[in-house]
């Protein structure tokens, strides 16, 4: 069982990247957690989107998603929507990339953290909508809105026990959804 | 009167870039049309978003918007939303960039073209929503949804007379809105 | 196999209601098509949402959804979103109504018709988003955007053969999704 | 100066209705506050939307908006969007109603309260988007997301001083925007 994790924030010390680290710590005994860096991708350009011109990083994105049984996104919220960093990754990931678009039918989940109260609620909705449009399978049920991040992280690490518990519960559900899909296949 | 134009598509032969070219042809006698290339920007990274580290291209974006009296966006539609290329530009353009966020109170308009019937209607709504959230002033009234683009463009040029007429009408309204704002200031 | 159909338009001669009629004609040999009238519901009021006060029409909505194996919505587009008529139905249908919210895990599909070119594309996205949020299972793949309705309907009947073919294909996929779910249960 | 207030919740003891009451208390010396009850409207039906058939309550809605210099909406959040109650009001209010659609160019503001942390953030975005689409002028700047409502209201009254202060500030900005528009006319 492999869970690919993708953070929408490129900065060092990102709360969202730290959320993904915490997920790997909590559930590392149940699944292998991998990471793809969306900062490695070029901005989408249709002229590069062909078998002759596709950049290495884009091929690596396709491989990373195809090798994963589920994908976990952590997104900041900029102007009430997802960062261009994630939007650009989705532009590439929604393309065939030499086969079937890799997110098609893939179990996915969305989490996010922010200093404010809303905890990226609006960006998470936006991301789930795009993932649904692409044909991925967003995890149902309660999500994880981590507001007030300044008091829940210390030195780049999620230290709030209740948030860690809810994170573990959510990722556990994602793993079970991925398992159910493997067994049905 | 300066109108900054921004295309959400980086590929050569883009319908959306051609729409902006046609706008400049139609209204070039009434306003100066400039262009900013969103492909020149790095992916947004909070660590670069400071007076010490801000990249040249980001400073150029701020200058281009501040020097313009209005901004005209042409957007493709990917997965029913705007491309990461534009989302990333908005991430940068919504930041203070050493002063007041440059799109604040700026008259803006949104157009778009696609081969399908929908003519980027969904992406245009998405873009207008983000522009409103940033504090820009989206042009009201009828928009410009250019569907069936394959038959309306030839050799990278908008040739459909009715679309050119409606484009001229829309950009003319944008210019008048920008003039009204100048006069009120 | 029972397919519940719900039209977002209350007017006589509605294109959207006619779309649902055509679906029943095309696939009536494969499934039983039922209809719920959203005009029978009161506006949502939390004070009525209890076992003591729940109106008859609301109970009938819950029963109609629970008895159905899938639900097919046809929506007009008002101001780029769904009508209040449908939003109000979803407010009621997302409540427990004395048990589990009836749309939870239910296969659903969305279609729509309009005189304009966009064919209710924006309202359909909006409706699919709310259905996903409620926990229903929106049908993936190509949707059905019926633009230019004035030339595709005659005397309240869908007469365009290509639209009928695409409608049949979509509803057939919905039926197969509902069957797969029955078999997995 | 008249401010029309509209609550998206019909239940007695609604937090959102209480927010509007508090606005009238705080700014009653600067403007007259009126109220329209969206529960008085029938569900939208195109067959009723004509000069011959328009219901009294719909005419009253048009009059109430036209007589107001600005409109203040308080919205709950159901399934991450606005209630059908408000969606239905907007369906009617976006129609010409025998003249120019009454919300066209009208200064409007959106607030909302909920027991959860998000404070109706997603519904407020949705409402502002629809208002923009209709051609109203949503107030820019910080909004008012009242989360944790259970501890901020007592016996149907907003008692949290900080929330009252922020409410007063927001409504004050709405009044000033309406005044600026009157002076420009």
XYZ file of C-alpha atoms in Angstrom, chain B residues 8-151:
144
model
C -3.669 31.821 -19.682
C -2.246 29.675 -22.447
C 1.490 29.416 -23.099
C 1.371 27.394 -26.291
C 2.139 28.858 -29.690
C -1.022 29.245 -31.709
C -3.206 29.647 -28.626
C -6.765 30.765 -29.349
C -6.737 32.821 -26.176
C -3.567 34.676 -27.075
C -5.076 35.314 -30.502
C -8.178 36.771 -28.852
C -5.974 39.299 -27.073
C -4.193 40.123 -30.324
C -7.555 40.773 -31.933
C -8.589 43.045 -29.055
C -5.458 45.125 -29.586
C -6.162 45.327 -33.319
C -9.759 46.382 -32.811
C -9.165 48.991 -30.106
C -5.542 49.970 -30.674
C -6.624 53.470 -31.665
C -8.276 54.034 -28.298
C -5.774 52.515 -25.892
C -2.247 51.174 -25.667
C -2.269 47.377 -25.303
C 0.560 45.754 -23.346
C 1.159 42.054 -22.631
C 2.535 40.182 -19.646
C 3.766 36.601 -20.105
C 2.674 34.466 -17.114
C 5.196 31.866 -18.260
C 7.962 34.156 -17.024
C 6.921 33.725 -13.384
C 8.265 31.085 -11.016
C 5.769 28.961 -9.115
C 4.681 30.873 -6.023
C 6.874 30.221 -2.993
C 6.385 32.201 0.207
C 10.131 32.131 0.809
C 10.619 34.213 -2.344
C 7.862 36.656 -1.440
C 9.929 39.258 0.399
C 11.701 42.452 -0.534
C 15.050 40.632 -0.431
C 14.128 37.637 -2.570
C 11.364 38.706 -4.923
C 12.268 37.580 -8.469
C 12.631 40.120 -11.282
C 9.671 38.667 -13.171
C 7.428 39.167 -10.152
C 8.477 42.791 -9.856
C 7.787 43.166 -13.562
C 4.286 41.755 -13.026
C 3.573 44.275 -10.278
C 4.850 47.119 -12.442
C 2.848 46.008 -15.468
C -0.402 45.881 -13.495
C 0.244 49.179 -11.710
C 1.009 50.953 -14.993
C -2.197 49.666 -16.572
C -5.594 51.307 -16.252
C -7.323 47.959 -16.767
C -6.408 44.308 -17.244
C -7.894 41.942 -19.812
C -7.528 38.192 -19.151
C -8.095 35.478 -21.759
C -8.419 32.068 -20.204
C -8.612 28.517 -21.467
C -10.627 26.034 -19.410
C -8.878 22.972 -17.958
C -10.978 20.563 -15.892
C -13.676 23.263 -15.657
C -11.377 25.774 -13.943
C -8.566 28.159 -14.886
C -5.068 26.907 -15.738
C -2.428 26.803 -13.034
C -0.588 29.320 -15.199
C -3.194 31.967 -14.338
C -3.764 30.748 -10.788
C -0.041 31.138 -10.167
C -0.023 34.647 -11.628
C -2.922 35.570 -9.333
C -1.081 34.150 -6.316
C 1.720 36.617 -6.996
C -0.495 39.505 -8.126
C -2.617 39.305 -4.967
C 0.408 39.924 -2.752
C 1.474 43.430 -1.677
C 4.667 43.229 -3.785
C 6.176 46.074 -1.808
C 3.042 48.246 -1.762
C -0.686 47.812 -2.206
C -1.681 44.600 -4.016
C -1.655 45.799 -7.618
C -5.005 44.361 -8.699
C -6.875 46.062 -5.838
C -9.700 48.191 -7.323
C -8.370 47.601 -10.840
C -10.987 47.275 -13.605
C -10.616 43.803 -15.110
C -12.408 41.778 -17.755
C -12.377 38.117 -18.648
C -12.756 36.463 -22.034
C -11.907 33.032 -23.370
C -12.055 30.653 -26.300
C -12.193 26.878 -26.624
C -12.907 24.315 -29.314
C -15.984 23.028 -27.423
C -19.394 24.619 -27.074
C -18.994 25.983 -23.572
C -16.389 28.566 -24.608
C -14.631 28.469 -21.195
C -17.793 29.604 -19.366
C -16.880 27.716 -16.206
C -13.275 28.891 -16.109
C -14.397 32.470 -16.678
C -16.718 32.285 -13.665
C -13.905 30.854 -11.605
C -11.540 33.603 -12.689
C -14.067 36.347 -11.994
C -14.673 34.910 -8.536
C -10.952 34.959 -7.681
C -10.573 38.474 -9.098
C -13.493 39.645 -6.950
C -11.919 37.992 -3.906
C -8.633 39.778 -4.581
C -10.470 43.087 -4.686
C -10.315 43.780 -8.411
C -13.413 45.102 -10.212
C -14.700 42.594 -12.762
C -16.582 44.114 -15.677
C -20.306 43.464 -15.423
C -22.719 42.668 -18.209
C -22.435 40.093 -20.945
C -19.081 38.313 -21.181
C -17.462 36.712 -24.211
C -17.632 32.947 -24.492
C -15.966 31.930 -27.754
C -16.979 28.324 -28.388
C -16.303 26.406 -31.573
C -12.903 28.069 -31.834
C -11.649 25.776 -34.576
C -13.900 27.499 -37.085
